[in-house]
PDB file of C-alpha atoms in Angstrom:
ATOM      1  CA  UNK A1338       1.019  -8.589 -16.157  1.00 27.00           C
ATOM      2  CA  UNK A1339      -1.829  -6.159 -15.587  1.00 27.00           C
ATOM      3  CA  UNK A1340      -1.260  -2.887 -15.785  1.00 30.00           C
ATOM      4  CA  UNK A1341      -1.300  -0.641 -12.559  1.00 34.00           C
ATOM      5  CA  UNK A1342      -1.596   2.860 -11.987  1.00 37.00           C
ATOM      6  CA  UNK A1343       1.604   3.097  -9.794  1.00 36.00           C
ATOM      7  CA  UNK A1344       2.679   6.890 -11.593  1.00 35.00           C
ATOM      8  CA  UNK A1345      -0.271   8.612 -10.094  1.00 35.00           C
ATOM      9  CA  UNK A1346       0.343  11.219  -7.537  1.00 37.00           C
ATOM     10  CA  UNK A1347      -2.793  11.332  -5.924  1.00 38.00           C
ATOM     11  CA  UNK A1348      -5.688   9.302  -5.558  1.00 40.00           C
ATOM     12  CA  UNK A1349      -8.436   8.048  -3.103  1.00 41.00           C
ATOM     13  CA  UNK A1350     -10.843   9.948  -1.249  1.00 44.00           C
ATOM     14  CA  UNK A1351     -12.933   8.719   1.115  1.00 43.00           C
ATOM     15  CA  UNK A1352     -16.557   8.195   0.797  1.00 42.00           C
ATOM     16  CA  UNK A1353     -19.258   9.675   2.362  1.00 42.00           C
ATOM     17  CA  UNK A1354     -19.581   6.837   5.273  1.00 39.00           C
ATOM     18  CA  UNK A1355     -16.247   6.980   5.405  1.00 46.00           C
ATOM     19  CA  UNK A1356     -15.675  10.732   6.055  1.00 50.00           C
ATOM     20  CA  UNK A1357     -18.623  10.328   8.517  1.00 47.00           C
ATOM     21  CA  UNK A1358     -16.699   8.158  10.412  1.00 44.00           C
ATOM     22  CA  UNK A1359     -13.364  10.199  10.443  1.00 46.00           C
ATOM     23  CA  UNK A1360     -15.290  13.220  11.469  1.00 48.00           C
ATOM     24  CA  UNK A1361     -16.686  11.274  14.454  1.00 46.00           C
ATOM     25  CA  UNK A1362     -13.768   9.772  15.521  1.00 45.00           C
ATOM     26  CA  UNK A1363     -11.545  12.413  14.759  1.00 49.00           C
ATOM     27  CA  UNK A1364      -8.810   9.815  13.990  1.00 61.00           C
ATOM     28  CA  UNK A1365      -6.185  10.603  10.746  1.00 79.00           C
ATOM     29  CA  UNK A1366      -4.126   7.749  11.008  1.00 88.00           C
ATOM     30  CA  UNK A1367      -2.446   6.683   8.096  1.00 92.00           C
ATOM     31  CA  UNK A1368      -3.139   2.932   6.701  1.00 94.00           C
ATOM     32  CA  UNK A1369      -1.583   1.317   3.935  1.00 95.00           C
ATOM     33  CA  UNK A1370      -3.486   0.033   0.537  1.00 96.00           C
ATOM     34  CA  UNK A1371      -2.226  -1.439  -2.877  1.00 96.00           C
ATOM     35  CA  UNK A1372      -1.715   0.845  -5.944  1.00 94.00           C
ATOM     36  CA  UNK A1373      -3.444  -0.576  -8.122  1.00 94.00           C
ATOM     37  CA  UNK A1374      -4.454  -3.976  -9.979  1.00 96.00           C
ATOM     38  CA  UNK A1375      -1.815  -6.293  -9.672  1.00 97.00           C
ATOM     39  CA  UNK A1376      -0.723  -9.840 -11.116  1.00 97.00           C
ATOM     40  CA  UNK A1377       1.816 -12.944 -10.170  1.00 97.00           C
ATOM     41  CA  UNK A1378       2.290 -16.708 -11.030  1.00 97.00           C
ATOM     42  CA  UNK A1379       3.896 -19.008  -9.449  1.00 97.00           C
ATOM     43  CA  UNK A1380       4.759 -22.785 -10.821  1.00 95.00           C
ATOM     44  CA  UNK A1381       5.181 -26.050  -8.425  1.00 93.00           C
ATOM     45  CA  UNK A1382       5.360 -29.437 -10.216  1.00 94.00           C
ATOM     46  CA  UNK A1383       3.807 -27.811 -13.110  1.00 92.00           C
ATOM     47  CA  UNK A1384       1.044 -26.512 -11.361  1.00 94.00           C
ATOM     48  CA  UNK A1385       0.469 -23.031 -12.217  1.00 96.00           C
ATOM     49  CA  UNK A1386      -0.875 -20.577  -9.233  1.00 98.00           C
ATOM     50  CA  UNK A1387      -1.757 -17.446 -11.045  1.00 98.00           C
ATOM     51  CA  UNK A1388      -2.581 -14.273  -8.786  1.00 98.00           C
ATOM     52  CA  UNK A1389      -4.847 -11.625  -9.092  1.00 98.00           C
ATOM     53  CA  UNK A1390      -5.195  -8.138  -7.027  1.00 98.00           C
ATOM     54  CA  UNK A1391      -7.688  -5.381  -7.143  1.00 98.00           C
ATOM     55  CA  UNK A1392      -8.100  -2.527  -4.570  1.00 97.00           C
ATOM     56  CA  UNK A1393     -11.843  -2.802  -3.173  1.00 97.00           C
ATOM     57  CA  UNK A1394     -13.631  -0.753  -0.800  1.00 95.00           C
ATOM     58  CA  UNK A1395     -16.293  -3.112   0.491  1.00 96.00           C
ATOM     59  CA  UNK A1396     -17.798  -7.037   0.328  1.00 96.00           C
ATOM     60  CA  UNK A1397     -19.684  -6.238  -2.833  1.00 97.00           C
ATOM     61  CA  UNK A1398     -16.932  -4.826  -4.949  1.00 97.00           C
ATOM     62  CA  UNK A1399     -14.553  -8.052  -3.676  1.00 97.00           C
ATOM     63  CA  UNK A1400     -17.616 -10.263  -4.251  1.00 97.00           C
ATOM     64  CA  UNK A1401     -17.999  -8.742  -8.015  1.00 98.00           C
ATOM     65  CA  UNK A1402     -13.793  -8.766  -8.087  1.00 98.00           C
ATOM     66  CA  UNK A1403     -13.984 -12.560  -7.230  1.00 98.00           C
ATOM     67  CA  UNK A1404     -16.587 -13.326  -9.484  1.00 97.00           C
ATOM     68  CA  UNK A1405     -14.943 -11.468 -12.036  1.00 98.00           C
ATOM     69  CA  UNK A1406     -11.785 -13.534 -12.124  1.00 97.00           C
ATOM     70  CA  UNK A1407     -13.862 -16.741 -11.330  1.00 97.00           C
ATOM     71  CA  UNK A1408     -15.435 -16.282 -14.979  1.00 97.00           C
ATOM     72  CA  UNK A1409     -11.917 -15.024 -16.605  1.00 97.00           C
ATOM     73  CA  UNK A1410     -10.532 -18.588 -15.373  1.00 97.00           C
ATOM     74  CA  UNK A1411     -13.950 -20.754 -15.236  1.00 95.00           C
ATOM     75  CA  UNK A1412     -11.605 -23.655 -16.430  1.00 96.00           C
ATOM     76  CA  UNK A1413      -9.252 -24.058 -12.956  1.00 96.00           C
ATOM     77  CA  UNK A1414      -9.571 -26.494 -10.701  1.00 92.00           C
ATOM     78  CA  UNK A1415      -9.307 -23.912  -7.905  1.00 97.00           C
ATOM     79  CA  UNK A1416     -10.152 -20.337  -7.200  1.00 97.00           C
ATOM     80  CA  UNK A1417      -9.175 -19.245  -3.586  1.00 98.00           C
ATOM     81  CA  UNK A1418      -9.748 -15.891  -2.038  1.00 98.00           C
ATOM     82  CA  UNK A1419      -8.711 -13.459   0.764  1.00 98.00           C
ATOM     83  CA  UNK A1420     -10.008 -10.026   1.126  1.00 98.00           C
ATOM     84  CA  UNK A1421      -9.569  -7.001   3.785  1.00 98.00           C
ATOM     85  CA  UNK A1422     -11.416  -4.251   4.395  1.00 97.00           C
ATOM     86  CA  UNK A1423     -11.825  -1.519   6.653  1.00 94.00           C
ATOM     87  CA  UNK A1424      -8.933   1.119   8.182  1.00 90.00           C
ATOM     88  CA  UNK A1425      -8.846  -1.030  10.760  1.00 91.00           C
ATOM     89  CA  UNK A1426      -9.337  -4.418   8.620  1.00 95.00           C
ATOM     90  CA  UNK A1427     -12.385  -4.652  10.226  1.00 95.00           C
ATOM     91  CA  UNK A1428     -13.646  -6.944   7.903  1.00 97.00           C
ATOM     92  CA  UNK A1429     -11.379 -10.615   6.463  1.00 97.00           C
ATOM     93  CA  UNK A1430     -12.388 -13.045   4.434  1.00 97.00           C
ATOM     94  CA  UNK A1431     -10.878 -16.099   3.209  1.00 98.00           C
ATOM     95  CA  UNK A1432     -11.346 -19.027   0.696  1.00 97.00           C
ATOM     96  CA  UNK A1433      -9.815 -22.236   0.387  1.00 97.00           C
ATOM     97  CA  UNK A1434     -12.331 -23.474  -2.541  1.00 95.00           C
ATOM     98  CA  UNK A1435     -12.198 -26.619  -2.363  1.00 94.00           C
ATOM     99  CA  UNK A1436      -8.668 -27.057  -1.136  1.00 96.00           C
ATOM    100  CA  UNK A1437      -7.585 -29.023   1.989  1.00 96.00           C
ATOM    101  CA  UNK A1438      -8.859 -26.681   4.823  1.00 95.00           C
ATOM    102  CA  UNK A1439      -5.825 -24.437   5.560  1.00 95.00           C
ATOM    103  CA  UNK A1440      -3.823 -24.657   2.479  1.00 97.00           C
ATOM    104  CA  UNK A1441      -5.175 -21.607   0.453  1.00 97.00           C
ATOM    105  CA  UNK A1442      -7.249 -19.385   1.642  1.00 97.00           C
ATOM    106  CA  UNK A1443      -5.745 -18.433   5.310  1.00 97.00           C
ATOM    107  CA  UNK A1444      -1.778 -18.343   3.325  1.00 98.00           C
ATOM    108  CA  UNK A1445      -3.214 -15.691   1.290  1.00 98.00           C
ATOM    109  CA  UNK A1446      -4.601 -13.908   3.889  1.00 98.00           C
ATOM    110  CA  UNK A1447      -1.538 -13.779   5.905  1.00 98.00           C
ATOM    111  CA  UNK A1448       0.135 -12.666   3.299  1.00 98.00           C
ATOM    112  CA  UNK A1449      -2.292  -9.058   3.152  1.00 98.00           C
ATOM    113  CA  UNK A1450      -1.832  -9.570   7.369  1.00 97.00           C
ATOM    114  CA  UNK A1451       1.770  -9.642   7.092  1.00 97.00           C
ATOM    115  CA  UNK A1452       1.990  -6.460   4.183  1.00 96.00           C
ATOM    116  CA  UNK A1453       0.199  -4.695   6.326  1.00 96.00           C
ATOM    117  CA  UNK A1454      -2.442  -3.689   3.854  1.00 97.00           C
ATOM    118  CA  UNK A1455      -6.319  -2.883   3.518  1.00 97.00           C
ATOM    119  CA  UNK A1456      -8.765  -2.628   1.099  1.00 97.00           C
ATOM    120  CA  UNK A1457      -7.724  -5.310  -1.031  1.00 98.00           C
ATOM    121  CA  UNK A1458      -8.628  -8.631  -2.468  1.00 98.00           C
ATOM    122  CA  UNK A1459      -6.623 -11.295  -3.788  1.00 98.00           C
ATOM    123  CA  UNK A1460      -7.853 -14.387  -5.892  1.00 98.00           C
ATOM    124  CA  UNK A1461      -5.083 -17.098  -6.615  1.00 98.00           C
ATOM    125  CA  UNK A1462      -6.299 -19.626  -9.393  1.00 98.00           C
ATOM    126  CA  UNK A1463      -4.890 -22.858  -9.492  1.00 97.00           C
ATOM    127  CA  UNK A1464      -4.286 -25.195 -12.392  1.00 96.00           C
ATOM    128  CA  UNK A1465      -3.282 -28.786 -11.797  1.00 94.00           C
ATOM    129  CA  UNK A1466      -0.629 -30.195 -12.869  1.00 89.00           C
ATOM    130  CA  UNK A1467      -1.300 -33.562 -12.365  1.00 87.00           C
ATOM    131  CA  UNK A1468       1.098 -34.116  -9.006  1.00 86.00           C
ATOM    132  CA  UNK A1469      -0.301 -33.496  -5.701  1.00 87.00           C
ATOM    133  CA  UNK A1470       1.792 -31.187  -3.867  1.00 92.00           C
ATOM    134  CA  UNK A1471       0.740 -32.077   0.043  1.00 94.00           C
ATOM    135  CA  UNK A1472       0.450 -29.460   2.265  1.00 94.00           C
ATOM    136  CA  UNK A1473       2.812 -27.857   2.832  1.00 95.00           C
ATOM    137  CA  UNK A1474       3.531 -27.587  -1.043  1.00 96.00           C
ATOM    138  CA  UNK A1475       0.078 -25.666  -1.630  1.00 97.00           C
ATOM    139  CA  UNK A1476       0.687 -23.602   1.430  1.00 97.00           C
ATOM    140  CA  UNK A1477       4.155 -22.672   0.116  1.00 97.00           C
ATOM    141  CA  UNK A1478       2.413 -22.050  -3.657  1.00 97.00           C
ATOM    142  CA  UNK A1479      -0.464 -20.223  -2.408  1.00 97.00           C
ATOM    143  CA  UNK A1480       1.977 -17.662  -0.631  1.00 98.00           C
ATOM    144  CA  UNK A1481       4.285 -16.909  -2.821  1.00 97.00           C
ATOM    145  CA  UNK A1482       1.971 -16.350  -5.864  1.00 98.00           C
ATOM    146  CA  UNK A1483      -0.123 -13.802  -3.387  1.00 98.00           C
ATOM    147  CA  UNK A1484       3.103 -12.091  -2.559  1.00 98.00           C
ATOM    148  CA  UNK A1485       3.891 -11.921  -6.436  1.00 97.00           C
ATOM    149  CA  UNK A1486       0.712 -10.310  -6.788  1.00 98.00           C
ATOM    150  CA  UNK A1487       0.865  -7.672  -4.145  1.00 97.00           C
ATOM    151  CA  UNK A1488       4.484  -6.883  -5.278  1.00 97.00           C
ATOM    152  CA  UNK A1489       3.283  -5.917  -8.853  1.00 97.00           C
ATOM    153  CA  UNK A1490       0.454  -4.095  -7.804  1.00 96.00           C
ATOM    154  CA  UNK A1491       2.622  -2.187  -5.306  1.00 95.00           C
ATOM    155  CA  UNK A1492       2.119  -0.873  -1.560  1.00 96.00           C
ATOM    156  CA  UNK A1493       0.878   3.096  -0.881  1.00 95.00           C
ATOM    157  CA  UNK A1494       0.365   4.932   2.134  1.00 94.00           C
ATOM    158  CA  UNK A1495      -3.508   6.782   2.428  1.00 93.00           C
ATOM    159  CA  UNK A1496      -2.594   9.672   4.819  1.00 90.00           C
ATOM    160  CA  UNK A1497      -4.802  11.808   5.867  1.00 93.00           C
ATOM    161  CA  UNK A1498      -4.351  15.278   4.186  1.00 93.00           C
ATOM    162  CA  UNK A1499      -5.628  18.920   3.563  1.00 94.00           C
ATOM    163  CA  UNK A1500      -5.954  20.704   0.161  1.00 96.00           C
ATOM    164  CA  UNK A1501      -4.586  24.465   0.754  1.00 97.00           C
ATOM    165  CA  UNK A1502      -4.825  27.076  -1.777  1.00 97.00           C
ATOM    166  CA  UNK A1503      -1.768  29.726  -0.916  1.00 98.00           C
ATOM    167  CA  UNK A1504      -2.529  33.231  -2.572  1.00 98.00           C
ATOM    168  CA  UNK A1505       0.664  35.797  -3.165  1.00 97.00           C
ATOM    169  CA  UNK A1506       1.284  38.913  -4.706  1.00 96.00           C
ATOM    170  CA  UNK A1507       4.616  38.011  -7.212  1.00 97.00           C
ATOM    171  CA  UNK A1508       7.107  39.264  -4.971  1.00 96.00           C
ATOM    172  CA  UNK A1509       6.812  37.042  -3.025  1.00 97.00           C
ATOM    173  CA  UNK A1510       6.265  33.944  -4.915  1.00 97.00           C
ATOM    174  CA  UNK A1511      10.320  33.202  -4.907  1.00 96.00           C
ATOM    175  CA  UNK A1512      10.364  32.713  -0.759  1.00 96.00           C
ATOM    176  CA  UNK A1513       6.889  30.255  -1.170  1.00 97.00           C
ATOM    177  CA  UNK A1514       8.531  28.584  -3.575  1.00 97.00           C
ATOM    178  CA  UNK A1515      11.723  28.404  -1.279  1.00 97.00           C
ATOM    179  CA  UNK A1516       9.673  27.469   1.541  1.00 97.00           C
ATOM    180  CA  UNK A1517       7.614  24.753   0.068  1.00 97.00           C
ATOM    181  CA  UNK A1518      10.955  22.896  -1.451  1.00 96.00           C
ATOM    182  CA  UNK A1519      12.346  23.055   1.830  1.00 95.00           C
ATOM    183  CA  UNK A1520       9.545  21.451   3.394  1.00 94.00           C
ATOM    184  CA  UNK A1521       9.245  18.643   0.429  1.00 92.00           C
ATOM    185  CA  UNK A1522       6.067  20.262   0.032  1.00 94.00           C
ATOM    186  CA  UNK A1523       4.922  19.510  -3.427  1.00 92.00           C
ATOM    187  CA  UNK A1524       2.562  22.345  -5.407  1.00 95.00           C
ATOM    188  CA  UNK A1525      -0.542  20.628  -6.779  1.00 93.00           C
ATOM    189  CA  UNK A1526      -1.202  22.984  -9.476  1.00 96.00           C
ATOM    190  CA  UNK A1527      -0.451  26.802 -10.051  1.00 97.00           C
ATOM    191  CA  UNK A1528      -2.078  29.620 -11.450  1.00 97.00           C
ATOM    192  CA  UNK A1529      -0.837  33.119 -12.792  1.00 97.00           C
ATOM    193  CA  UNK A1530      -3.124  35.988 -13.184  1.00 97.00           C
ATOM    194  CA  UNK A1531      -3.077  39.271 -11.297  1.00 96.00           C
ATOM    195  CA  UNK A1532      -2.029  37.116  -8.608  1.00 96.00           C
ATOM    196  CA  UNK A1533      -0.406  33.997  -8.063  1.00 97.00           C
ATOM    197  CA  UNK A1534      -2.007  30.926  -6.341  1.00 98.00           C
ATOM    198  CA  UNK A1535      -0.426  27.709  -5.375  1.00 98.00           C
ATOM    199  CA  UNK A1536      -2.156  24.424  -4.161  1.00 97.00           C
ATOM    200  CA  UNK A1537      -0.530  22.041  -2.209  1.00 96.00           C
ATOM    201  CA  UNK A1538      -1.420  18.972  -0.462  1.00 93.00           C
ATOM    202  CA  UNK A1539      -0.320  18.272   2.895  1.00 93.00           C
ATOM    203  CA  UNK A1540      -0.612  15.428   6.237  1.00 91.00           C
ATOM    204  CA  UNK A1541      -3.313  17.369   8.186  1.00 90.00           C
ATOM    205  CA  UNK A1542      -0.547  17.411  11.324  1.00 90.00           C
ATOM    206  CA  UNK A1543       1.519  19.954   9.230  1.00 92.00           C
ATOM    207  CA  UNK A1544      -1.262  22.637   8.974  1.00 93.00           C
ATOM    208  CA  UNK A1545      -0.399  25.208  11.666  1.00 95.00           C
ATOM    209  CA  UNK A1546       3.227  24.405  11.046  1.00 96.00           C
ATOM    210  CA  UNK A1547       2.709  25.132   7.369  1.00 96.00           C
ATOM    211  CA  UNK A1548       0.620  28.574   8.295  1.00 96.00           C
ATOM    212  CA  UNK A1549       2.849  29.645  10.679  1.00 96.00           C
ATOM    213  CA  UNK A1550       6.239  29.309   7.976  1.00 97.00           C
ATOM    214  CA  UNK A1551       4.013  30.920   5.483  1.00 97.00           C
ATOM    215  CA  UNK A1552       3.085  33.714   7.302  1.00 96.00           C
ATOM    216  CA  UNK A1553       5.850  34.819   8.937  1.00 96.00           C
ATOM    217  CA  UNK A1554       8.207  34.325   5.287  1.00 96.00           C
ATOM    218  CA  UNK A1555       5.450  36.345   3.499  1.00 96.00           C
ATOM    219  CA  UNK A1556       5.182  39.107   6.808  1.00 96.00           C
ATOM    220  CA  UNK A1557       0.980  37.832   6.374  1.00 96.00           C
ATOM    221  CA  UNK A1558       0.190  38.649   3.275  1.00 96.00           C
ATOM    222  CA  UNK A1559      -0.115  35.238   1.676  1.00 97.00           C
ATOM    223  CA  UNK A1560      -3.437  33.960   1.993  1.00 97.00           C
ATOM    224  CA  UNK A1561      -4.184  30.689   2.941  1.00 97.00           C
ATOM    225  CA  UNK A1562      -7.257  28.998   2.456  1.00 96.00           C
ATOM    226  CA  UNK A1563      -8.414  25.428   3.028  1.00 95.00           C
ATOM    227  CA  UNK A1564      -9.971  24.221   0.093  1.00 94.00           C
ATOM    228  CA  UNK A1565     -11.018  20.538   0.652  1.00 92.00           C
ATOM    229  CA  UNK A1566      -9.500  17.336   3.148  1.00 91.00           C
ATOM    230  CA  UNK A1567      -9.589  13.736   3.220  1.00 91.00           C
ATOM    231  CA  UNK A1568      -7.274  10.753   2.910  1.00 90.00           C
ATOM    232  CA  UNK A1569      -4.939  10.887  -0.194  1.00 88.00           C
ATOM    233  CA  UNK A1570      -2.468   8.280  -1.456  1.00 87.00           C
ATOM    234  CA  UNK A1571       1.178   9.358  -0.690  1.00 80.00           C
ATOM    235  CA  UNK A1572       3.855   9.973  -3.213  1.00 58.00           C
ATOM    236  CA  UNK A1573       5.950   7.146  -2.859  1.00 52.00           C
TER     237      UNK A1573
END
């Protein structure tokens, strides 16, 4: 198995073309992305279908991701591909590689279609066992080792978010507090000096909600200051 990174809170801003195009569109809708790097292997007639998973952000880091694994198992018969890309999968690519047209590539690919996920590319490697499997037996084999893959490297939510910075005096940090874990609102980070700041993270939807809660619990003295925005990977 390859590790993943599946106990991190946080993770994933967007780049700079990819703000850009939030900001024009003024869209936050959430989309869904693997974890991490992920692994599976699947065995029919003792051939062995061993998947690999990597998040990827555009056609030259799945083209380097593809190559990459290409080289790890340079001795396969068979390396077949899918990638998506885009919030809105604008972009998909598939591979068959050299097997029957149908049977490998376009199976994986469903497979990303059918979990719903972006940003992610998938290589499944085949080694031959020395039976031929037909097609419906690769199509079955080049499935379920993709969905053994994403399964390991696990599903997250990117939601759109803002980064507040709350600012109290200390009598009032017990009704923020009370507030927050109310709200499943989880604090960030925390600091303690003359006065008492909290960041939390939070869907950008929830702002004026958030605000308003804080405000009136507080009678307006917290202060509340946007600090930063951009898509962030749920807590699962």
């Amino acid at each position: 198995m390859i590790e993943n990174d599946k106990g991190r809170r946080f993770s994933g801003r967007l780049s700079k073309m990819e703000n850009e195009i939030v900001g024009e569109q003024k869209e936050f809708l959430p989309y869904k992305v693997v974890y991490g790097r992920g692994s599976g292997e699947y065995e029919e007639k003792k051939s062995r279908f061993i998947a690999s998973v990597a998040p990827v952000t555009t056609e030259q880091e799945a083209a380097s991701f593809i190559e990459a694994v290409r080289k790890k198992y340079y001795d396969a018969r068979h390396n077949c591909t899918a990638f998506i890309i885009g919030r809105n999968k604008e972009i998909t690519r598939c591979s068959d590689d050299g097997e029957p047209s149908g049977t490998a590539g376009k199976p994986i690919l469903e497979v990303l279609l059918g979990a719903d996920v972006t940003n992610v590319a998938v290589v499944v490697t085949r080694y031959f066992g020395g039976t031929l499997l037909g097609t419906g037996g690769l199509v079955r084999s080049y499935t379920n080792a993709a969905k053994q893959g994403i399964e390991d490297a696990g599903i997250a939510t990117m939601r759109y978010g803002i980064e507040i910075t709350i600012s109290v005096d200390y009598t009032d940090v017990g009704r923020v507090q009370y507030l927050l874990g109310n709200r499943g609102v989880a604090i960030t980070d925390s600091r303690y000096t003359d006065k008492v700041e909290f960041d939390i993270r939070i869907p950008a939807e929830q702002e004026q909600s958030i605000r308003k809660a804080l405000t009136e619990s507080t009678s307006a003295r917290a202060g509340i200051e946007v600090t930063g925005e951009g898509y962030y990977m749920e807590e699962s």
